[in-house]
XYZ file of C-alpha atoms in Angstrom:
661
model
C 15.923 -95.841 -14.223
C 15.266 -95.145 -18.142
C 14.582 -98.614 -18.933
C 11.962 -98.500 -15.990
C 10.328 -95.613 -17.167
C 10.128 -96.786 -20.621
C 8.924 -100.087 -19.531
C 6.046 -98.255 -17.550
C 5.265 -96.195 -20.570
C 5.099 -99.590 -22.650
C 2.709 -101.301 -20.155
C 0.390 -98.405 -20.138
C 0.616 -98.039 -24.161
C -0.494 -101.559 -24.703
C -3.668 -101.282 -22.888
C -6.568 -101.143 -25.628
C -4.121 -100.690 -28.554
C -5.228 -101.902 -32.072
C -3.413 -101.688 -35.279
C -4.555 -99.350 -37.706
C -6.797 -100.777 -40.333
C -8.523 -103.146 -37.885
C -12.255 -101.348 -38.035
C -15.132 -101.834 -35.725
C -18.283 -103.355 -37.152
C -21.569 -101.536 -36.275
C -24.600 -103.783 -36.190
C -27.948 -102.277 -36.995
C -31.204 -103.502 -34.633
C -32.181 -106.767 -35.576
C -29.255 -107.491 -37.748
C -27.955 -111.120 -37.468
C -24.944 -111.593 -35.359
C -22.830 -114.682 -35.633
C -21.876 -116.825 -32.684
C -18.798 -119.000 -33.618
C -17.660 -122.032 -31.718
C -13.979 -122.947 -31.047
C -11.985 -125.845 -29.902
C -12.834 -127.454 -26.508
C -9.851 -127.243 -23.975
C -9.026 -129.099 -20.878
C -6.535 -128.595 -18.383
C -6.526 -132.351 -17.487
C -5.490 -133.839 -21.030
C -3.996 -130.633 -22.520
C -5.370 -131.984 -25.985
C -7.776 -129.660 -27.691
C -10.734 -131.195 -29.309
C -13.129 -130.266 -32.162
C -16.587 -128.845 -30.764
C -18.625 -131.051 -32.994
C -16.724 -134.098 -31.868
C -19.611 -134.205 -29.261
C -23.141 -134.660 -30.207
C -23.897 -130.760 -29.785
C -26.543 -129.237 -31.970
C -25.212 -128.473 -35.684
C -26.288 -125.444 -37.997
C -28.573 -126.463 -41.076
C -26.099 -127.846 -43.681
C -23.620 -128.462 -41.150
C -20.991 -126.508 -39.654
C -18.711 -124.534 -41.972
C -15.106 -123.862 -41.213
C -13.785 -120.163 -40.695
C -10.772 -119.145 -43.004
C -7.965 -119.665 -40.510
C -4.087 -118.489 -40.685
C -1.329 -120.497 -40.032
C -0.860 -119.403 -36.575
C -4.418 -120.556 -35.628
C -3.921 -124.074 -37.127
C -0.734 -124.634 -35.218
C -2.447 -123.368 -32.030
C -5.140 -126.071 -32.409
C -7.905 -123.466 -32.962
C -10.862 -124.796 -35.239
C -13.232 -121.799 -35.578
C -16.653 -123.206 -36.921
C -20.341 -121.675 -37.266
C -22.914 -122.571 -34.971
C -26.670 -122.960 -34.833
C -27.301 -120.299 -32.304
C -29.485 -117.598 -33.912
C -28.939 -113.933 -32.355
C -29.970 -110.581 -33.720
C -28.782 -107.279 -32.539
C -30.789 -105.923 -29.485
C -33.332 -108.688 -29.840
C -33.832 -110.511 -26.549
C -34.908 -114.165 -26.740
C -36.098 -116.327 -24.106
C -35.866 -120.071 -23.568
C -35.354 -120.485 -27.457
C -35.216 -124.080 -28.303
C -32.002 -125.390 -30.413
C -32.519 -128.878 -31.108
C -32.891 -132.441 -29.497
C -29.627 -134.460 -29.407
C -29.308 -138.174 -28.211
C -26.100 -137.924 -25.859
C -26.047 -141.868 -25.662
C -26.278 -144.384 -23.182
C -26.600 -143.685 -19.302
C -23.830 -144.158 -17.008
C -23.464 -147.711 -15.704
C -20.628 -149.618 -13.801
C -18.926 -151.724 -16.043
C -20.099 -149.904 -19.072
C -17.904 -147.425 -20.958
C -19.620 -144.009 -20.730
C -20.549 -142.008 -23.766
C -18.480 -139.139 -25.314
C -20.473 -136.486 -23.402
C -19.714 -137.886 -19.982
C -16.071 -138.755 -21.002
C -15.645 -135.100 -21.889
C -17.237 -133.631 -18.715
C -15.066 -136.103 -16.512
C -11.955 -134.753 -18.268
C -13.221 -131.015 -17.465
C -13.427 -129.834 -20.977
C -14.584 -126.189 -21.565
C -16.525 -124.622 -24.422
C -14.659 -121.669 -26.141
C -17.213 -119.395 -28.132
C -16.702 -116.281 -30.080
C -19.140 -113.079 -30.828
C -17.660 -110.471 -32.976
C -14.036 -111.748 -32.461
C -14.248 -111.481 -28.559
C -14.243 -114.663 -26.621
C -17.000 -115.545 -24.271
C -16.511 -114.984 -20.435
C -18.073 -117.553 -18.165
C -20.360 -116.541 -15.393
C -20.960 -119.098 -12.498
C -23.597 -118.384 -9.793
C -24.253 -120.031 -6.603
C -26.708 -118.788 -3.691
C -24.700 -116.235 -2.585
C -21.936 -114.879 -5.168
C -21.679 -114.502 -9.115
C -18.442 -114.923 -10.568
C -17.238 -114.194 -13.728
C -14.025 -115.249 -15.577
C -12.601 -114.286 -18.691
C -10.365 -116.905 -19.690
C -10.771 -120.600 -20.212
C -14.112 -120.645 -21.532
C -17.231 -122.175 -19.556
C -17.497 -126.069 -18.829
C -19.530 -128.587 -20.746
C -20.955 -130.012 -17.688
C -20.268 -130.789 -14.132
C -19.822 -133.813 -11.855
C -22.238 -133.775 -8.921
C -20.505 -133.925 -5.745
C -22.996 -136.344 -4.251
C -23.796 -138.830 -6.856
C -20.629 -138.217 -8.847
C -22.553 -138.417 -11.965
C -22.007 -136.324 -14.774
C -24.515 -133.318 -15.798
C -24.473 -131.604 -19.134
C -25.029 -127.674 -19.449
C -27.760 -128.014 -22.030
C -29.035 -124.305 -21.243
C -26.983 -120.912 -21.791
C -27.795 -117.265 -20.989
C -26.051 -115.445 -23.721
C -25.425 -111.929 -22.411
C -24.039 -109.374 -24.919
C -23.405 -105.546 -24.008
C -23.126 -103.380 -26.784
C -22.149 -99.538 -26.948
C -24.062 -97.193 -29.176
C -22.066 -95.432 -31.980
C -21.953 -91.686 -31.476
C -21.962 -90.777 -34.990
C -24.943 -93.412 -35.942
C -27.258 -93.814 -32.732
C -29.470 -96.528 -34.465
C -26.287 -98.891 -34.464
C -24.206 -100.462 -31.857
C -20.797 -102.160 -31.528
C -20.600 -105.355 -29.363
C -18.097 -104.617 -26.292
C -18.866 -107.797 -23.669
C -19.900 -111.345 -24.305
C -20.787 -113.565 -21.366
C -22.013 -116.954 -21.048
C -23.839 -118.575 -17.979
C -24.369 -122.133 -18.333
C -27.051 -123.935 -16.543
C -28.313 -127.749 -16.520
C -31.936 -128.180 -16.735
C -33.753 -131.329 -16.954
C -36.572 -130.590 -19.654
C -39.272 -133.503 -19.865
C -40.637 -132.776 -23.332
C -42.406 -134.357 -26.409
C -41.032 -133.754 -29.840
C -42.982 -131.527 -32.095
C -43.070 -129.884 -35.687
C -41.546 -126.398 -36.069
C -44.036 -123.577 -35.527
C -44.211 -121.214 -38.489
C -46.508 -118.562 -37.060
C -44.500 -115.576 -36.492
C -45.502 -111.945 -37.163
C -43.777 -110.134 -39.979
C -40.519 -108.219 -38.871
C -40.091 -110.403 -35.818
C -37.239 -112.860 -35.036
C -39.063 -116.214 -35.563
C -38.721 -118.752 -32.833
C -37.421 -122.371 -33.657
C -39.778 -124.900 -31.790
C -38.801 -128.568 -31.694
C -40.218 -129.727 -28.650
C -43.319 -129.135 -26.110
C -41.926 -128.995 -22.783
C -44.037 -130.452 -19.997
C -42.294 -129.224 -16.997
C -41.149 -125.797 -18.035
C -39.589 -123.253 -15.564
C -40.894 -119.818 -15.954
C -38.799 -118.580 -18.686
C -39.632 -121.679 -20.824
C -43.416 -121.534 -19.900
C -45.329 -119.706 -23.024
C -48.213 -119.457 -20.624
C -46.526 -116.720 -18.536
C -48.287 -113.383 -19.063
C -44.542 -111.583 -18.744
C -41.597 -113.180 -20.578
C -38.665 -113.740 -18.338
C -35.278 -114.707 -18.734
C -33.866 -117.729 -17.041
C -32.439 -117.031 -13.473
C -30.654 -118.952 -10.925
C -33.500 -119.196 -8.727
C -35.715 -121.010 -11.669
C -32.991 -123.533 -12.269
C -32.406 -124.646 -8.611
C -36.002 -124.087 -7.364
C -37.655 -126.841 -5.199
C -38.365 -129.968 -7.310
C -35.996 -129.063 -10.207
C -33.329 -131.554 -11.388
C -30.189 -131.019 -13.562
C -30.001 -132.986 -16.895
C -27.860 -136.016 -16.944
C -25.363 -136.255 -19.484
C -27.407 -138.859 -21.510
C -30.232 -139.967 -23.407
C -32.464 -137.525 -25.395
C -31.614 -133.877 -24.398
C -33.292 -130.750 -25.506
C -30.828 -127.776 -25.739
C -32.247 -124.278 -25.028
C -30.747 -120.844 -24.678
C -31.450 -117.115 -23.669
C -30.088 -113.992 -25.400
C -29.948 -110.765 -23.275
C -28.855 -107.588 -24.518
C -27.702 -104.750 -22.358
C -26.134 -101.253 -23.242
C -22.901 -100.290 -21.828
C -22.302 -96.676 -22.275
C -19.084 -96.655 -20.309
C -17.262 -99.401 -22.161
C -15.941 -98.299 -25.579
C -15.066 -100.698 -28.375
C -11.386 -100.020 -28.354
C -11.252 -100.994 -24.794
C -13.351 -104.311 -24.879
C -10.325 -106.509 -24.933
C -8.757 -104.912 -21.730
C -10.493 -107.117 -19.022
C -9.632 -110.181 -21.244
C -5.836 -109.315 -21.239
C -5.857 -108.164 -17.487
C -7.939 -111.354 -16.621
C -10.040 -108.980 -14.555
C -7.058 -108.149 -12.655
C -6.527 -111.558 -11.491
C -3.075 -111.147 -11.501
C -2.288 -107.480 -10.127
C 0.317 -105.480 -11.953
C 2.387 -105.514 -8.621
C 3.283 -109.252 -8.927
C 4.920 -108.304 -12.062
C 6.813 -105.346 -10.658
C 7.990 -107.556 -7.650
C 9.085 -110.091 -9.955
C 10.981 -107.296 -11.542
C 12.361 -105.952 -8.395
C 13.519 -109.228 -7.395
C 15.414 -109.574 -10.681
C 16.988 -106.420 -10.537
C 18.276 -107.336 -7.001
C 19.944 -110.273 -8.611
C 21.519 -108.128 -11.180
C 22.619 -105.418 -8.903
C 24.196 -107.940 -6.718
C 26.096 -109.929 -9.463
C 27.172 -106.543 -10.965
C 28.625 -105.484 -7.527
C 30.392 -108.886 -7.260
C 31.659 -108.341 -10.669
C 32.718 -104.879 -10.062
C 34.323 -105.779 -6.812
C 36.347 -108.669 -8.268
C 36.792 -108.231 -11.687
C 37.373 -104.600 -11.993
C 39.424 -104.567 -8.853
C 41.421 -107.600 -9.940
C 41.920 -106.620 -13.264
C 43.078 -103.348 -12.426
C 45.734 -104.788 -10.075
C 46.428 -107.513 -12.908
C 47.063 -104.691 -15.472
C 49.210 -102.808 -13.436
C 51.363 -105.725 -12.579
C 51.443 -107.305 -16.161
C 52.407 -104.074 -17.967
C 54.972 -102.595 -15.728
C 58.656 -103.369 -16.355
C 59.868 -106.304 -14.452
C 63.026 -105.814 -12.237
C 66.186 -107.784 -12.661
C 65.522 -109.702 -9.631
C 61.900 -110.527 -10.844
C 63.257 -111.730 -13.995
C 65.889 -113.933 -12.288
C 63.266 -115.406 -10.218
C 60.658 -115.859 -13.112
C 57.737 -113.833 -11.353
C 56.729 -111.766 -14.123
C 54.059 -113.721 -15.502
C 51.590 -115.618 -13.264
C 47.496 -115.745 -13.283
C 45.563 -115.340 -16.611
C 48.476 -113.929 -18.480
C 50.116 -117.287 -18.529
C 47.725 -118.774 -20.787
C 47.694 -115.824 -23.562
C 49.327 -118.464 -26.089
C 46.647 -120.522 -25.659
C 43.392 -118.697 -24.670
C 42.181 -118.315 -28.209
C 42.914 -121.973 -29.176
C 40.249 -123.445 -30.857
C 38.091 -125.803 -28.765
C 39.382 -129.175 -28.361
C 35.901 -130.710 -28.722
C 33.943 -130.234 -32.033
C 34.477 -126.988 -33.107
C 31.856 -127.534 -35.756
C 29.122 -128.296 -33.247
C 29.944 -125.468 -31.168
C 29.773 -122.992 -34.115
C 26.374 -124.574 -35.144
C 25.264 -124.135 -31.726
C 25.862 -120.712 -31.462
C 24.696 -119.853 -35.013
C 21.344 -121.205 -33.896
C 21.416 -119.469 -30.668
C 22.068 -116.242 -32.471
C 19.052 -116.996 -34.600
C 16.789 -117.714 -31.728
C 18.009 -114.729 -29.752
C 16.976 -112.381 -32.827
C 13.767 -114.007 -33.204
C 12.931 -113.759 -29.485
C 13.986 -109.977 -28.999
C 11.904 -108.971 -32.295
C 8.735 -110.965 -31.006
C 8.839 -109.498 -27.615
C 9.677 -105.840 -29.000
C 6.913 -106.045 -31.377
C 4.535 -107.313 -28.813
C 5.305 -104.933 -26.368
C 4.614 -102.329 -29.151
C 1.056 -103.475 -29.511
C 1.440 -105.026 -32.889
C 0.551 -108.574 -32.037
C -2.764 -108.395 -30.159
C -4.565 -111.630 -29.003
C -7.520 -110.104 -30.722
C -5.742 -111.235 -33.978
C -5.654 -114.974 -33.122
C -2.508 -116.851 -34.345
C -0.464 -113.676 -34.709
C 1.950 -114.263 -32.050
C 2.709 -117.803 -33.628
C 2.913 -116.729 -37.141
C 5.233 -113.845 -35.899
C 7.338 -116.153 -34.239
C 7.863 -118.580 -37.115
C 8.360 -115.943 -39.947
C 11.087 -114.179 -37.692
C 12.613 -117.290 -37.085
C 12.792 -118.294 -40.841
C 13.855 -114.763 -41.761
C 16.701 -114.960 -39.130
C 18.419 -117.615 -40.883
C 20.849 -115.404 -42.463
C 22.114 -114.507 -38.805
C 22.371 -118.258 -38.165
C 24.477 -118.614 -41.276
C 26.678 -115.552 -40.732
C 27.512 -116.459 -37.055
C 28.166 -119.888 -37.852
C 30.550 -119.335 -40.573
C 32.453 -116.494 -38.761
C 32.975 -118.817 -35.674
C 33.893 -122.064 -38.095
C 36.317 -120.124 -39.775
C 37.950 -118.735 -36.835
C 38.169 -122.132 -35.519
C 40.201 -122.888 -38.782
C 37.707 -125.278 -40.038
C 37.594 -126.573 -43.570
C 34.230 -128.320 -43.774
C 32.277 -125.260 -44.253
C 29.523 -127.159 -46.513
C 28.962 -129.495 -43.553
C 28.659 -126.766 -40.977
C 26.219 -124.717 -43.012
C 24.022 -127.608 -43.694
C 24.240 -128.714 -39.838
C 22.627 -125.278 -38.998
C 20.488 -125.001 -41.724
C 18.701 -128.503 -41.085
C 19.904 -129.301 -37.434
C 17.620 -127.465 -34.912
C 14.813 -127.151 -37.484
C 15.034 -130.699 -38.247
C 14.768 -131.687 -34.249
C 11.895 -129.122 -34.277
C 10.194 -130.834 -37.137
C 11.022 -134.477 -36.146
C 9.245 -133.465 -32.689
C 6.391 -131.840 -34.145
C 5.649 -134.921 -36.638
C 5.740 -137.199 -33.240
C 3.314 -134.784 -31.393
C 1.105 -134.617 -34.462
C 0.844 -138.461 -34.554
C 0.015 -138.602 -30.919
C -2.745 -135.619 -31.330
C -4.313 -137.666 -34.244
C -4.329 -140.690 -32.276
C -6.502 -138.895 -29.432
C -8.443 -137.143 -32.115
C -7.287 -133.689 -30.829
C -7.553 -130.221 -33.011
C -4.009 -130.194 -32.292
C -3.335 -132.234 -35.312
C -2.314 -130.117 -38.145
C -3.760 -130.733 -41.605
C -1.206 -132.281 -44.598
C -1.583 -128.749 -46.194
C 0.113 -127.027 -42.923
C 2.815 -129.162 -42.900
C 3.669 -128.490 -46.586
C 3.538 -124.875 -45.733
C 5.832 -125.553 -42.973
C 8.371 -127.462 -45.231
C 8.163 -124.436 -47.933
C 9.171 -122.023 -45.102
C 11.936 -124.406 -43.948
C 13.332 -125.243 -47.438
C 12.175 -122.278 -49.648
C 13.053 -119.468 -47.268
C 15.008 -120.558 -44.285
C 17.615 -122.692 -45.846
C 18.382 -120.110 -48.739
C 18.764 -117.443 -46.148
C 21.161 -119.562 -44.134
C 23.457 -120.230 -46.996
C 23.351 -116.561 -47.884
C 24.511 -115.526 -44.453
C 27.204 -118.219 -44.542
C 28.353 -116.660 -47.905
C 28.838 -113.373 -46.415
C 30.524 -115.121 -43.320
C 32.960 -116.949 -44.973
C 34.017 -113.731 -47.164
C 34.937 -112.097 -43.869
C 38.000 -112.531 -42.422
C 38.533 -114.708 -39.442
C 37.916 -113.109 -35.944
C 41.226 -111.166 -35.121
C 42.688 -111.969 -31.639
C 45.010 -109.539 -29.926
C 47.767 -112.261 -28.952
C 48.904 -115.196 -30.996
C 48.297 -118.807 -29.986
C 51.437 -121.099 -29.728
C 51.586 -124.575 -31.546
C 51.876 -126.720 -28.546
C 49.171 -126.483 -25.957
C 50.009 -125.636 -22.412
C 49.278 -128.280 -19.865
C 46.523 -127.375 -17.346
C 47.131 -127.690 -13.786
C 44.362 -129.475 -11.581
C 41.655 -127.468 -10.758
C 39.753 -126.623 -7.568
C 36.483 -128.246 -7.067
C 34.167 -125.177 -7.439
C 35.754 -124.702 -11.112
C 34.542 -128.122 -12.016
C 31.881 -128.445 -14.924
C 28.902 -129.721 -12.563
C 29.411 -126.479 -10.287
C 29.543 -124.175 -13.125
C 26.445 -125.578 -14.661
C 24.464 -125.662 -11.261
C 25.574 -121.931 -10.162
C 25.650 -120.666 -13.808
C 22.047 -121.531 -14.525
C 20.317 -120.897 -11.095
C 20.669 -117.084 -11.224
C 19.274 -116.366 -14.543
C 16.525 -118.628 -13.793
C 15.800 -116.982 -10.273
C 15.862 -113.659 -12.354
C 13.080 -114.863 -14.550
C 11.009 -117.635 -13.073
C 8.228 -115.709 -12.117
C 7.440 -114.596 -15.517
C 8.152 -117.861 -16.722
C 5.258 -119.194 -14.266
C 2.656 -116.653 -16.106
C 4.106 -117.713 -19.722
C 3.513 -121.496 -18.682
C -0.197 -120.522 -17.424
C -0.735 -118.961 -20.724
C 0.454 -121.973 -22.934
C -0.818 -124.589 -20.964
C -4.168 -123.244 -18.988
C -5.491 -121.121 -21.733
C -4.841 -118.121 -19.775
C -4.024 -114.727 -21.418
C -0.429 -113.233 -21.336
C -0.280 -109.670 -22.402
C 2.344 -108.000 -20.264
C 5.098 -107.828 -22.959
C 6.502 -104.688 -21.646
C 7.200 -106.325 -18.286
C 8.619 -109.533 -20.419
C 10.973 -107.368 -22.607
C 12.362 -105.960 -19.219
C 12.776 -109.476 -17.661
C 14.237 -110.602 -20.975
C 16.889 -108.004 -20.872
C 17.597 -108.822 -17.149
C 18.109 -112.556 -18.178
C 20.498 -111.495 -20.938
C 22.716 -109.539 -18.606
C 22.485 -112.029 -15.873
C 23.757 -114.671 -18.159
C 26.350 -112.452 -19.710
C 27.480 -111.412 -16.195
C 27.820 -115.007 -14.468
C 29.412 -116.314 -17.531
C 32.116 -113.661 -17.692
C 32.819 -114.165 -13.693
C 33.248 -117.859 -14.322
C 35.433 -117.374 -17.092
C 37.863 -114.957 -15.169
C 38.292 -117.238 -12.392
C 38.877 -120.231 -15.027
C 41.623 -118.386 -16.724
C 43.067 -117.595 -13.460
C 43.313 -121.144 -12.757
C 45.224 -121.385 -15.943
C 42.481 -123.291 -17.826
C 42.165 -122.043 -21.200
C 39.157 -124.157 -22.293
C 36.428 -121.615 -22.158
C 34.885 -122.046 -25.245
C 32.256 -124.850 -24.501
C 32.266 -123.889 -20.759
C 31.156 -120.421 -21.377
C 28.260 -121.661 -23.713
C 27.193 -124.526 -21.087
C 27.504 -122.172 -18.135
C 24.884 -119.613 -19.447
C 23.010 -122.383 -21.393
C 22.563 -124.114 -17.958
C 19.320 -121.775 -17.726
C 17.499 -124.045 -20.251
C 18.287 -126.995 -17.949
C 16.512 -125.194 -15.043
C 13.643 -124.224 -17.249
C 13.020 -128.033 -18.041
C 13.541 -129.217 -14.320
C 10.960 -126.564 -13.434
C 8.610 -127.747 -15.858
C 8.184 -131.068 -13.714
C 7.240 -128.988 -10.767
C 4.595 -127.137 -12.958
C 3.150 -130.195 -14.377
C 1.774 -131.067 -10.774
C -0.717 -128.192 -11.287
C -2.307 -129.943 -14.412
C -3.797 -132.872 -12.919
C -2.998 -134.437 -16.036
C -2.429 -138.371 -16.067
C -2.799 -139.489 -19.706
C 0.415 -141.016 -21.383
C -0.204 -138.610 -24.472
C -0.422 -135.596 -22.131
C 2.929 -136.286 -20.950
C 4.457 -137.137 -24.250
C 2.751 -133.670 -25.311
C 4.026 -131.502 -22.389
C 7.260 -132.938 -21.837
C 8.222 -133.049 -25.612
C 7.158 -129.271 -26.107
C 8.836 -128.231 -22.783
C 12.156 -130.106 -23.812
C 12.059 -128.296 -27.303
C 11.495 -124.840 -25.551
C 14.383 -125.548 -23.002
C 16.751 -126.452 -25.757
C 16.064 -123.614 -27.519
C 16.650 -121.527 -24.302
C 20.026 -123.382 -23.739
C 21.111 -122.571 -27.151
C 20.271 -118.973 -27.212
C 21.588 -118.149 -23.793
C 24.583 -120.343 -24.538
C 25.500 -118.087 -27.391
C 25.052 -115.019 -25.061
C 27.521 -116.328 -22.721
C 29.888 -117.312 -25.330
C 29.786 -113.814 -27.313
C 30.213 -112.077 -23.804
C 33.333 -114.092 -22.841
C 34.765 -113.557 -26.337
C 34.510 -110.145 -26.060
C 35.673 -109.949 -22.281
C 38.837 -112.138 -23.240
C 39.645 -110.009 -26.243
C 39.370 -106.828 -24.239
C 41.586 -107.999 -21.415
C 44.386 -109.553 -23.513
C 44.339 -106.846 -25.786
C 45.407 -104.517 -22.694
C 48.431 -106.119 -21.863
C 51.930 -106.350 -23.044
C 53.061 -109.572 -24.442
C 56.805 -110.089 -24.907
């Protein structure tokens, strides 16, 4: 109950929370407001591309890259300047941007131009004003829909002709909140883009230099011969572009080919009810597209699993263990001694239960150390996120926090590996330490190189530059590896883990096991319950990663993460008890794989989720399943470590509670 209350407070606390030192910027009337463009994204390809890869209008002197942090580079963000001229509280009407040649028209047997290919792949623009992303407004004859994620589409495919049309006009709607202490200044609180496709018939013209002093000079590149009302200079009253104008009788959309005139409106509106500190709330909640009760139902579902599992453990383990303790600790009668009935059940394996694993103790120690490192990184990342320290307004912060915490937790990996390996009486401590320092990070970096090559071959902004690669290598070899050896040094200085019973020199023969204690069955049942406790939140996390939706309910995630860990521990301890009762003392690897099989279920679920993405390119398959396989491997190691440590504690407790002759 306390955890539920704490989670509720955390959920309420993260709304509109900003770190100290992140101050709002107040714009004066007429002051220039920068509109920046980010990568273009698509759910069909999963490969983001640079905005200026398409023949869009460019600013004078070419686009300039923003200063980006390591997390933004790794996320594929490429934030650059744009030619759009916006000034605080200054409305603009059908402002001309540039004339761009999009390339040849669509014909059968002819390769389409870049713009057509991007539209058919459903690419979306992602613009930014004052650090808030553009919401997308879509209008039809009856409804107006605003969506606060995934940006707005580059164009559309006509349902009747199946031809591609480009959005060459945008209504840029900006809302501001007046500053109480400075009434002449305002703070931007909302940014919405409504795209239109308007076929402008035009003749190129020179720039018009006639502008009154103190006004924003228009930028004229063409004379439109068939202007809509908002683009007609002869109209007595200026009007902003509306849906009725664009879709009036006789108007046509702009094909994504040939010479195209790009235009835009700027609409400023004051919003006295929306404050600067709360401007991200609607993005994080995605305008309540996913109600909070969905997450609560997911948690209740998880809690039901935990309660049922705990009840099973209470009914089976506690009851049976109490009976076992009473039987094992009482003095045997002469008749029982004569019939050799004193020992049966799990007490029979007391001389073998803590025998080192028969298969690769070094590998088990390394896997457990890596799992402990991932566990510490995960719990700290989720905790900091739930406290509001990793806001999406700080782009790249979450990835950077995960990376740095993983590097800093290298000492945990070294310490856990060394303690376990010394307990297993291993002698190759240098090999074990090197394996944990270079094993999992090496797999990650190798896969990252392959993904980078795939991204480069597709021209995607996911491809990180060489300098970022060097930074990653410095973090790996310069910080993580020394910390691993540092933790291993202290681990080897410690005594081996003490066990309550001695291990015999001759292994005990294991009797035949029933089918339900086989490895496939334990993997199947051991992973499905933890997966069932968290698969709803997993769906939202995958939607955030692969479809550019926002995920910020980290308080819910913290609670679900705790439920996942408890479920893994309980189901593994339960199987461990049954295994020992069957006189099978090979529990080290079994406990690790039983809990770790959660990662296998996550990878299998990724095949189900992939069907929603409508992706069919080979590069997309490599990208998606490569990263999902890596994430599933990390989860396998983390939950496997939890299962092994839980069983180790359980076995030490029960064997330390009985008398051994």
